[in-house]
Amino acid sequence: MIRAAGYIFDFISAIVKIFMLLIFILFLPWLFLWNIQVQEHQIIVTTAGNNFKLGIEILSEEFLKNLTPSSDLSYAVGLITNQTGIDQKGNKTIDILLQKGLKIHTIFSPHHGFDGTLVANAKGSDTCDPKTNIPIINLHGKDGIKKLNKKNISSIDVFIFDLQDVGIRYYGYAITLLEIMYAAANYEKIIVVLDRPNPLGSCMEGAFGYGYANHKNNIESIPWRHGMTIGELARYYNAHILTKPAKLFVVPMQNYNRTFSQSNLIMSSLSPNLTSINSCYGYSFLGLLGEIRPFDVGIGTDKAFQCIMLPETFNFPRKKWKELGSLLEPLGIESIFYRYLSKRKQYYYSGLRLFIRNINNFSAYKTLLTIITFFKQSGISFSLSNYFDKVASAIVLRKLIMEIKNQKEIINELNINIQQFFNKAHTTFLYQPLPQPTMM
């Protein structure tokens, strides 16, 4: 009887062990996926010290008083800002300037509007800040820049610019800065730029714009990923792009190192699809890949610029996605298989979710070309969207993608241009280490 009971106990024990083994096997992949997703928020390689300060955080009353001949704070301010204009404690730039005694006459909101929620094709309207009742002129949209006219600027004495840029030439905030500087120069206004980090770190790489060889003194003379802060860009614009320089003051950051991880310094969504440091990293190459059909990069989802997808109607094999993941790993990208239903397009996509570990050791340009080459060799045909040229503004990149010209010749030209730009921009850099030209 005892022996029979022992057999029953052993049988039950064996069943339990098998059950536990099955549970372990079933949930191991999910545990792995969860672990990767947790690590996504642990990108910090070297963090800024406690003494790091943004431009807005070291703005002194003495500096502000000395901006105009009156040596007081009676001048009218035109503030260019949005939801990214905050300090490290979350205080808004608007409130900080008002507390310092400045008179903000008008707020100018950039692309995506005052709260950063306007999508690309949405119409933005002028309004007022609900807290202070200060009028807001919305520069969003193709006609927004036309509002930087004499009527809206004549009453302003000093422009103050405080926006968090993403570090890519064609992104809207860098373009807004240039337009504001043109207006300040033309109407003889002072402009103050409060500096902020470049989320994409120290690398300087990529194609220049259309007509670079013939127009080396416009925004097309800046490489795709420039490695500069918004304050350094302002200094470059003033020295090399504006034919009539503006009266520019840059308030630099304190204890900033461009190789520090920026994950704890980007304190607000930049736009509807740039909502985290991971989307900023991905935007460095997926911003262009998203303009190449038939790829999808998660626009309109919480994974925007963090994935590469194809419609499932393409029946692209899962083993091919694994092969692509293996190609991306040496470039500094970890990946997992990912699938989602696009609410915009009403069908399923599948592909890879991407995780960039160290943005300072990552080449966005090389990654983009690797992806394009892989899909071409895999038999995927594609075309450039109507918006591609407006975004990329780079005939060299179009040639590389469409293989119109020998790639080695183009890459050699790119490398020469990058080094020449670095040498030219050298005097406008504010921080050590300097941006690092990344050769192909």
GROMACS .gro file of C-alpha atoms in nm:
model
  440
    1MET     CA    1   0.000   0.000   0.000
    2ILE     CA    2   0.284   0.232   0.094
    3ARG     CA    3   0.465   0.137  -0.227
    4ALA     CA    4   0.150   0.215  -0.431
    5ALA     CA    5   0.120   0.552  -0.262
    6GLY     CA    6   0.485   0.618  -0.347
    7TYR     CA    7   0.416   0.540  -0.715
    8ILE     CA    8   0.120   0.780  -0.714
    9PHE     CA    9   0.330   1.051  -0.552
   10ASP     CA   10   0.609   1.003  -0.808
   11PHE     CA   11   0.355   1.015  -1.091
   12ILE     CA   12   0.201   1.339  -0.964
   13SER     CA   13   0.547   1.486  -0.908
   14ALA     CA   14   0.646   1.402  -1.266
   15ILE     CA   15   0.327   1.562  -1.403
   16VAL     CA   16   0.394   1.881  -1.203
   17LYS     CA   17   0.754   1.899  -1.330
   18ILE     CA   18   0.640   1.857  -1.691
   19PHE     CA   19   0.375   2.125  -1.641
   20MET     CA   20   0.632   2.366  -1.492
   21LEU     CA   21   0.871   2.296  -1.780
   22LEU     CA   22   0.598   2.376  -2.033
   23ILE     CA   23   0.517   2.701  -1.852
   24PHE     CA   24   0.887   2.795  -1.856
   25ILE     CA   25   0.919   2.720  -2.230
   26LEU     CA   26   0.603   2.915  -2.316
   27PHE     CA   27   0.691   3.224  -2.116
   28LEU     CA   28   1.068   3.240  -2.176
   29PRO     CA   29   1.032   3.440  -2.503
   30TRP     CA   30   0.798   3.687  -2.332
   31LEU     CA   31   1.046   3.720  -2.045
   32PHE     CA   32   1.322   3.793  -2.298
   33LEU     CA   33   1.106   4.053  -2.476
   34TRP     CA   34   1.017   4.219  -2.145
   35ASN     CA   35   1.384   4.232  -2.048
   36ILE     CA   36   1.475   4.407  -2.376
   37GLN     CA   37   1.192   4.655  -2.335
   38VAL     CA   38   1.306   4.734  -1.981
   39GLN     CA   39   1.663   4.782  -2.104
   40GLU     CA   40   1.528   5.027  -2.365
   41HIS     CA   41   1.494   5.281  -2.085
   42GLN     CA   42   1.849   5.216  -1.960
   43ILE     CA   43   2.043   5.363  -2.251
   44ILE     CA   44   2.255   5.595  -2.039
   45VAL     CA   45   2.625   5.535  -2.104
   46THR     CA   46   2.774   5.838  -1.931
   47THR     CA   47   2.541   6.076  -1.757
   48ALA     CA   48   2.578   6.448  -1.709
   49GLY     CA   49   2.691   6.554  -1.364
   50ASN     CA   50   2.484   6.737  -1.106
   51ASN     CA   51   2.633   7.068  -1.219
   52PHE     CA   52   2.488   7.045  -1.570
   53LYS     CA   53   2.267   7.341  -1.655
   54LEU     CA   54   2.064   7.438  -1.962
   55GLY     CA   55   2.092   7.783  -2.117
   56ILE     CA   56   1.763   7.887  -1.957
   57GLU     CA   57   1.900   7.786  -1.615
   58ILE     CA   58   2.202   8.017  -1.622
   59LEU     CA   59   2.028   8.318  -1.777
   60SER     CA   60   2.123   8.606  -1.546
   61GLU     CA   61   1.949   8.934  -1.475
   62GLU     CA   62   2.274   9.120  -1.548
   63PHE     CA   63   2.296   8.962  -1.896
   64LEU     CA   64   1.932   9.048  -1.970
   65LYS     CA   65   1.972   9.410  -1.859
   66ASN     CA   66   2.281   9.458  -2.073
   67LEU     CA   67   2.110   9.346  -2.396
   68THR     CA   68   1.983   9.696  -2.480
   69PRO     CA   69   2.124  10.048  -2.433
   70SER     CA   70   1.862  10.126  -2.166
   71SER     CA   71   2.032   9.872  -1.934
   72ASP     CA   72   1.700   9.762  -1.788
   73LEU     CA   73   1.422   9.512  -1.864
   74SER     CA   74   1.179   9.751  -2.032
   75TYR     CA   75   1.221   9.604  -2.381
   76ALA     CA   76   0.958   9.391  -2.558
   77VAL     CA   77   1.040   9.023  -2.606
   78GLY     CA   78   0.936   8.793  -2.887
   79LEU     CA   79   0.969   8.441  -2.744
   80ILE     CA   80   1.009   8.142  -2.976
   81THR     CA   81   0.918   7.833  -2.775
   82ASN     CA   82   0.676   7.545  -2.724
   83GLN     CA   83   0.631   7.252  -2.485
   84THR     CA   84   1.005   7.173  -2.502
   85GLY     CA   85   1.089   7.511  -2.345
   86ILE     CA   86   1.126   7.394  -1.985
   87ASP     CA   87   1.407   7.362  -1.733
   88GLN     CA   88   1.518   7.040  -1.566
   89LYS     CA   89   1.256   7.084  -1.294
   90GLY     CA   90   0.975   7.125  -1.547
   91ASN     CA   91   0.935   7.503  -1.511
   92LYS     CA   92   0.828   7.667  -1.837
   93THR     CA   93   1.058   7.915  -2.008
   94ILE     CA   94   0.763   8.156  -2.032
   95ASP     CA   95   0.716   8.157  -1.655
   96ILE     CA   96   1.090   8.182  -1.585
   97LEU     CA   97   1.130   8.488  -1.808
   98LEU     CA   98   0.823   8.657  -1.661
   99GLN     CA   99   0.954   8.593  -1.310
  100LYS     CA  100   1.280   8.761  -1.410
  101GLY     CA  101   1.079   9.071  -1.500
  102LEU     CA  102   1.084   9.046  -1.879
  103LYS     CA  103   0.792   9.174  -2.084
  104ILE     CA  104   0.690   8.906  -2.334
  105HIS     CA  105   0.505   9.085  -2.611
  106THR     CA  106   0.444   8.786  -2.841
  107ILE     CA  107   0.506   8.412  -2.843
  108PHE     CA  108   0.599   8.249  -3.174
  109SER     CA  109   0.527   7.876  -3.183
  110PRO     CA  110   0.720   7.663  -3.436
  111HIS     CA  111   0.626   7.364  -3.651
  112HIS     CA  112   0.380   7.135  -3.463
  113GLY     CA  113   0.235   7.430  -3.271
  114PHE     CA  114   0.264   7.568  -2.918
  115ASP     CA  115   0.195   7.236  -2.745
  116GLY     CA  116   0.371   7.019  -3.007
  117THR     CA  117   0.062   6.821  -3.105
  118LEU     CA  118  -0.005   6.945  -3.459
  119VAL     CA  119   0.074   6.681  -3.722
  120ALA     CA  120   0.253   6.778  -4.043
  121ASN     CA  121  -0.049   6.864  -4.260
  122ALA     CA  122  -0.270   7.013  -3.990
  123LYS     CA  123  -0.365   7.380  -3.997
  124GLY     CA  124  -0.240   7.589  -3.710
  125SER     CA  125  -0.413   7.904  -3.592
  126ASP     CA  126  -0.298   8.200  -3.386
  127THR     CA  127  -0.420   8.200  -3.029
  128CYS     CA  128  -0.325   8.310  -2.676
  129ASP     CA  129  -0.142   8.139  -2.393
  130PRO     CA  130  -0.427   8.041  -2.157
  131LYS     CA  131  -0.223   8.113  -1.843
  132THR     CA  132  -0.070   8.451  -1.930
  133ASN     CA  133  -0.300   8.567  -2.215
  134ILE     CA  134   0.010   8.650  -2.424
  135PRO     CA  135  -0.071   8.629  -2.798
  136ILE     CA  136   0.074   8.329  -2.984
  137ILE     CA  137   0.161   8.352  -3.353
  138ASN     CA  138   0.166   8.001  -3.498
  139LEU     CA  139   0.443   7.943  -3.752
  140HIS     CA  140   0.324   7.587  -3.830
  141GLY     CA  141   0.259   7.502  -4.193
  142LYS     CA  142   0.395   7.607  -4.530
  143ASP     CA  143   0.276   7.968  -4.491
  144GLY     CA  144   0.372   8.005  -4.126
  145ILE     CA  145   0.705   8.174  -4.192
  146LYS     CA  146   0.523   8.451  -4.382
  147LYS     CA  147   0.399   8.570  -4.042
  148LEU     CA  148   0.752   8.688  -3.962
  149ASN     CA  149   0.666   9.020  -4.122
  150LYS     CA  150   0.698   9.383  -4.027
  151LYS     CA  151   0.349   9.393  -3.875
  152ASN     CA  152   0.424   9.114  -3.627
  153ILE     CA  153   0.786   9.209  -3.556
  154SER     CA  154   0.799   9.590  -3.545
  155SER     CA  155   0.700   9.610  -3.176
  156ILE     CA  156   0.960   9.352  -3.067
  157ASP     CA  157   1.306   9.454  -2.946
  158VAL     CA  158   1.459   9.117  -2.856
  159PHE     CA  159   1.390   8.765  -2.977
  160ILE     CA  160   1.456   8.483  -2.729
  161PHE     CA  161   1.471   8.134  -2.880
  162ASP     CA  162   1.428   7.824  -2.662
  163LEU     CA  163   1.343   7.502  -2.846
  164GLN     CA  164   1.477   7.149  -2.815
  165ASP     CA  165   1.612   7.043  -3.155
  166VAL     CA  166   1.663   6.680  -3.262
  167GLY     CA  167   1.999   6.716  -3.440
  168ILE     CA  168   1.894   6.659  -3.803
  169ARG     CA  169   1.931   6.933  -4.068
  170TYR     CA  170   1.581   6.902  -4.213
  171TYR     CA  171   1.395   6.904  -3.879
  172GLY     CA  172   1.156   7.197  -3.840
  173TYR     CA  173   1.300   7.364  -3.530
  174ALA     CA  174   1.644   7.416  -3.687
  175ILE     CA  175   1.473   7.570  -3.990
  176THR     CA  176   1.259   7.791  -3.765
  177LEU     CA  177   1.577   7.918  -3.599
  178LEU     CA  178   1.723   8.018  -3.936
  179GLU     CA  179   1.404   8.200  -4.037
  180ILE     CA  180   1.393   8.388  -3.705
  181MET     CA  181   1.757   8.488  -3.751
  182TYR     CA  182   1.683   8.617  -4.101
  183ALA     CA  183   1.397   8.825  -3.959
  184ALA     CA  184   1.612   8.953  -3.670
  185ALA     CA  185   1.886   9.057  -3.912
  186ASN     CA  186   1.648   9.219  -4.162
  187TYR     CA  187   1.457   9.416  -3.899
  188GLU     CA  188   1.766   9.483  -3.685
  189LYS     CA  189   1.645   9.299  -3.377
  190ILE     CA  190   1.855   9.127  -3.113
  191ILE     CA  191   1.829   8.749  -3.090
  192VAL     CA  192   1.921   8.537  -2.787
  193VAL     CA  193   1.945   8.158  -2.825
  194LEU     CA  194   1.921   7.952  -2.505
  195ASP     CA  195   2.126   7.643  -2.575
  196ARG     CA  196   2.011   7.284  -2.533
  197PRO     CA  197   2.167   6.938  -2.592
  198ASN     CA  198   2.184   6.759  -2.924
  199PRO     CA  199   2.003   6.426  -2.862
  200LEU     CA  200   2.202   6.256  -3.140
  201GLY     CA  201   2.535   6.308  -2.968
  202SER     CA  202   2.867   6.390  -3.129
  203CYS     CA  203   2.860   6.223  -3.473
  204MET     CA  204   2.870   6.440  -3.785
  205GLU     CA  205   2.771   6.251  -4.101
  206GLY     CA  206   2.557   6.224  -4.411
  207ALA     CA  207   2.468   6.398  -4.731
  208PHE     CA  208   2.449   6.768  -4.796
  209GLY     CA  209   2.156   6.933  -4.971
  210TYR     CA  210   2.074   6.998  -5.335
  211GLY     CA  211   2.317   7.224  -5.513
  212TYR     CA  212   2.574   7.202  -5.232
  213ALA     CA  213   2.865   7.252  -5.471
  214ASN     CA  214   2.718   7.580  -5.600
  215HIS     CA  215   2.549   7.708  -5.284
  216LYS     CA  216   2.782   7.649  -4.992
  217ASN     CA  217   2.636   7.937  -4.794
  218ASN     CA  218   2.282   7.816  -4.722
  219ILE     CA  219   2.120   7.553  -4.501
  220GLU     CA  220   2.201   7.286  -4.760
  221SER     CA  221   2.567   7.333  -4.666
  222ILE     CA  222   2.499   7.154  -4.337
  223PRO     CA  223   2.528   6.774  -4.326
  224TRP     CA  224   2.227   6.558  -4.257
  225ARG     CA  225   2.337   6.480  -3.898
  226HIS     CA  226   2.550   6.772  -3.783
  227GLY     CA  227   2.650   6.688  -3.423
  228MET     CA  228   2.596   7.049  -3.314
  229THR     CA  229   2.373   7.204  -3.049
  230ILE     CA  230   2.106   7.458  -3.145
  231GLY     CA  231   2.331   7.736  -3.012
  232GLU     CA  232   2.623   7.620  -3.226
  233LEU     CA  233   2.392   7.602  -3.527
  234ALA     CA  234   2.292   7.964  -3.462
  235ARG     CA  235   2.659   8.065  -3.458
  236TYR     CA  236   2.717   7.876  -3.785
  237TYR     CA  237   2.412   8.037  -3.948
  238ASN     CA  238   2.535   8.380  -3.847
  239ALA     CA  239   2.891   8.324  -3.967
  240HIS     CA  240   2.831   8.132  -4.289
  241ILE     CA  241   2.467   8.155  -4.407
  242LEU     CA  242   2.323   8.498  -4.329
  243THR     CA  243   2.456   8.760  -4.570
  244LYS     CA  244   2.365   9.019  -4.309
  245PRO     CA  245   2.455   8.877  -3.966
  246ALA     CA  246   2.209   8.919  -3.681
  247LYS     CA  247   2.301   9.064  -3.344
  248LEU     CA  248   2.325   8.719  -3.188
  249PHE     CA  249   2.386   8.611  -2.829
  250VAL     CA  250   2.406   8.241  -2.738
  251VAL     CA  251   2.361   8.148  -2.372
  252PRO     CA  252   2.564   7.825  -2.349
  253MET     CA  253   2.496   7.528  -2.128
  254GLN     CA  254   2.710   7.465  -1.822
  255ASN     CA  255   2.915   7.143  -1.797
  256TYR     CA  256   2.774   7.002  -2.120
  257ASN     CA  257   2.954   6.717  -2.292
  258ARG     CA  258   2.807   6.612  -2.627
  259THR     CA  259   2.906   6.247  -2.568
  260PHE     CA  260   2.690   6.224  -2.255
  261SER     CA  261   2.368   6.029  -2.294
  262GLN     CA  262   2.082   6.273  -2.346
  263SER     CA  263   1.810   6.033  -2.225
  264ASN     CA  264   1.766   6.220  -1.898
  265LEU     CA  265   1.795   6.564  -2.059
  266ILE     CA  266   1.514   6.540  -2.316
  267MET     CA  267   1.230   6.633  -2.083
  268SER     CA  268   0.937   6.668  -2.322
  269SER     CA  269   0.805   6.521  -2.646
  270LEU     CA  270   0.946   6.714  -2.940
  271SER     CA  271   0.648   6.644  -3.168
  272PRO     CA  272   0.360   6.396  -3.208
  273ASN     CA  273   0.599   6.125  -3.331
  274LEU     CA  274   0.916   6.218  -3.143
  275THR     CA  275   0.805   6.130  -2.794
  276SER     CA  276   1.117   5.972  -2.641
  277ILE     CA  277   1.494   5.955  -2.674
  278ASN     CA  278   1.449   5.624  -2.862
  279SER     CA  279   1.230   5.788  -3.128
  280CYS     CA  280   1.491   6.066  -3.163
  281TYR     CA  281   1.763   5.806  -3.218
  282GLY     CA  282   1.554   5.621  -3.475
  283TYR     CA  283   1.456   5.941  -3.653
  284SER     CA  284   1.820   5.985  -3.753
  285PHE     CA  285   1.767   5.726  -4.030
  286LEU     CA  286   1.404   5.613  -4.016
  287GLY     CA  287   1.288   5.968  -4.084
  288LEU     CA  288   1.407   5.914  -4.440
  289LEU     CA  289   1.324   5.545  -4.467
  290GLY     CA  290   0.964   5.638  -4.389
  291GLU     CA  291   0.959   5.838  -4.713
  292ILE     CA  292   1.053   5.530  -4.917
  293ARG     CA  293   0.763   5.310  -5.022
  294PRO     CA  294   0.653   5.048  -4.912
  295PHE     CA  295   0.824   5.080  -4.571
  296ASP     CA  296   0.641   5.174  -4.254
  297VAL     CA  297   0.818   5.316  -3.949
  298GLY     CA  298   0.530   5.325  -3.702
  299ILE     CA  299   0.412   5.683  -3.762
  300GLY     CA  300   0.104   5.756  -3.552
  301THR     CA  301   0.188   5.490  -3.291
  302ASP     CA  302   0.387   5.490  -2.967
  303LYS     CA  303   0.667   5.312  -3.159
  304ALA     CA  304   0.713   5.585  -3.423
  305PHE     CA  305   1.069   5.582  -3.565
  306GLN     CA  306   1.149   5.272  -3.361
  307CYS     CA  307   1.064   4.999  -3.613
  308ILE     CA  308   1.103   4.889  -3.975
  309MET     CA  309   0.793   4.723  -4.119
  310LEU     CA  310   0.646   4.587  -4.441
  311PRO     CA  311   0.279   4.511  -4.515
  312GLU     CA  312   0.206   4.146  -4.438
  313THR     CA  313   0.059   4.120  -4.788
  314PHE     CA  314   0.422   4.113  -4.907
  315ASN     CA  315   0.469   3.776  -4.731
  316PHE     CA  316   0.825   3.874  -4.642
  317PRO     CA  317   0.967   3.566  -4.461
  318ARG     CA  318   1.036   3.592  -4.091
  319LYS     CA  319   1.378   3.435  -4.146
  320LYS     CA  320   1.464   3.732  -4.369
  321TRP     CA  321   1.381   3.971  -4.087
  322LYS     CA  322   1.613   3.767  -3.867
  323GLU     CA  323   1.882   3.799  -4.135
  324LEU     CA  324   1.837   4.177  -4.139
  325GLY     CA  325   1.861   4.183  -3.759
  326SER     CA  326   2.196   4.003  -3.784
  327LEU     CA  327   2.321   4.266  -4.031
  328LEU     CA  328   2.216   4.551  -3.802
  329GLU     CA  329   2.371   4.410  -3.485
  330PRO     CA  330   2.734   4.500  -3.578
  331LEU     CA  331   2.609   4.853  -3.653
  332GLY     CA  332   2.495   4.895  -3.291
  333ILE     CA  333   2.127   4.797  -3.320
  334GLU     CA  334   1.949   4.523  -3.129
  335SER     CA  335   1.616   4.407  -3.267
  336ILE     CA  336   1.317   4.185  -3.203
  337PHE     CA  337   1.036   4.072  -3.432
  338TYR     CA  338   0.739   4.310  -3.416
  339ARG     CA  339   0.387   4.317  -3.559
  340TYR     CA  340   0.104   4.569  -3.541
  341LEU     CA  341  -0.221   4.678  -3.702
  342SER     CA  342  -0.187   5.016  -3.869
  343LYS     CA  343  -0.495   5.222  -3.787
  344ARG     CA  344  -0.392   5.471  -4.056
  345LYS     CA  345  -0.372   5.212  -4.333
  346GLN     CA  346  -0.607   4.946  -4.193
  347TYR     CA  347  -0.387   4.640  -4.237
  348TYR     CA  348  -0.117   4.450  -4.054
  349TYR     CA  349   0.253   4.520  -4.072
  350SER     CA  350   0.538   4.308  -3.945
  351GLY     CA  351   0.910   4.361  -3.916
  352LEU     CA  352   1.167   4.460  -3.655
  353ARG     CA  353   1.153   4.674  -3.343
  354LEU     CA  354   1.489   4.851  -3.305
  355PHE     CA  355   1.702   4.949  -3.004
  356ILE     CA  356   2.008   5.172  -3.049
  357ARG     CA  357   2.241   5.135  -2.754
  358ASN     CA  358   2.506   5.405  -2.801
  359ILE     CA  359   2.420   5.690  -3.034
  360ASN     CA  360   2.778   5.820  -3.029
  361ASN     CA  361   2.905   5.497  -3.186
  362PHE     CA  362   2.621   5.469  -3.434
  363SER     CA  363   2.620   5.570  -3.802
  364ALA     CA  364   2.270   5.657  -3.916
  365TYR     CA  365   2.381   5.696  -4.277
  366LYS     CA  366   2.560   5.361  -4.295
  367THR     CA  367   2.258   5.194  -4.133
  368LEU     CA  368   2.015   5.343  -4.387
  369LEU     CA  369   2.227   5.226  -4.681
  370THR     CA  370   2.264   4.879  -4.526
  371ILE     CA  371   1.885   4.847  -4.494
  372ILE     CA  372   1.820   4.967  -4.848
  373THR     CA  373   2.084   4.734  -4.995
  374PHE     CA  374   1.941   4.438  -4.803
  375PHE     CA  375   1.588   4.491  -4.932
  376LYS     CA  376   1.706   4.545  -5.288
  377GLN     CA  377   1.896   4.218  -5.277
  378SER     CA  378   1.586   4.054  -5.127
  379GLY     CA  379   1.374   4.153  -5.427
  380ILE     CA  380   1.174   4.435  -5.269
  381SER     CA  381   1.118   4.715  -5.518
  382PHE     CA  382   1.051   5.060  -5.383
  383SER     CA  383   0.997   5.421  -5.480
  384LEU     CA  384   1.057   5.758  -5.318
  385SER     CA  385   0.757   5.950  -5.190
  386ASN     CA  386   0.673   6.297  -5.319
  387TYR     CA  387   0.790   6.431  -4.984
  388PHE     CA  388   1.129   6.256  -4.994
  389ASP     CA  389   1.317   6.531  -5.175
  390LYS     CA  390   1.172   6.797  -4.947
  391VAL     CA  391   1.282   6.602  -4.639
  392ALA     CA  392   1.619   6.478  -4.761
  393SER     CA  393   1.699   6.769  -4.992
  394ALA     CA  394   1.997   6.562  -5.104
  395ILE     CA  395   2.054   6.460  -5.463
  396VAL     CA  396   2.352   6.252  -5.347
  397LEU     CA  397   2.124   6.038  -5.133
  398ARG     CA  398   1.877   5.989  -5.417
  399LYS     CA  399   2.163   5.871  -5.637
  400LEU     CA  400   2.283   5.629  -5.372
  401ILE     CA  401   1.936   5.481  -5.325
  402MET     CA  402   1.853   5.455  -5.694
  403GLU     CA  403   2.209   5.350  -5.787
  404ILE     CA  404   2.238   5.611  -6.060
  405LYS     CA  405   2.604   5.669  -5.982
  406ASN     CA  406   2.891   5.458  -5.856
  407GLN     CA  407   2.852   5.427  -5.478
  408LYS     CA  408   3.224   5.437  -5.400
  409GLU     CA  409   3.258   5.765  -5.589
  410ILE     CA  410   2.964   5.918  -5.401
  411ILE     CA  411   3.089   5.797  -5.062
  412ASN     CA  412   3.433   5.943  -5.129
  413GLU     CA  413   3.268   6.276  -5.216
  414LEU     CA  414   3.065   6.263  -4.894
  415ASN     CA  415   3.373   6.200  -4.682
  416ILE     CA  416   3.556   6.494  -4.835
  417ASN     CA  417   3.257   6.725  -4.783
  418ILE     CA  418   3.213   6.619  -4.419
  419GLN     CA  419   3.575   6.700  -4.336
  420GLN     CA  420   3.551   7.033  -4.518
  421PHE     CA  421   3.235   7.124  -4.326
  422PHE     CA  422   3.397   7.033  -3.994
  423ASN     CA  423   3.693   7.257  -4.071
  424LYS     CA  424   3.464   7.541  -4.175
  425ALA     CA  425   3.236   7.512  -3.871
  426HIS     CA  426   3.519   7.467  -3.622
  427THR     CA  427   3.510   7.824  -3.492
  428THR     CA  428   3.138   7.799  -3.410
  429PHE     CA  429   3.171   7.502  -3.170
  430LEU     CA  430   3.118   7.576  -2.801
  431TYR     CA  431   3.183   7.246  -2.625
  432GLN     CA  432   3.442   6.973  -2.584
  433PRO     CA  433   3.475   6.718  -2.721
  434LEU     CA  434   3.410   6.858  -3.067
  435PRO     CA  435   3.168   6.689  -3.308
  436GLN     CA  436   3.323   6.380  -3.464
  437PRO     CA  437   3.321   6.360  -3.847
  438THR     CA  438   3.203   6.006  -3.929
  439MET     CA  439   3.344   5.868  -4.251
  440MET     CA  440   3.169   5.606  -4.460
   0.00000   0.00000   0.00000
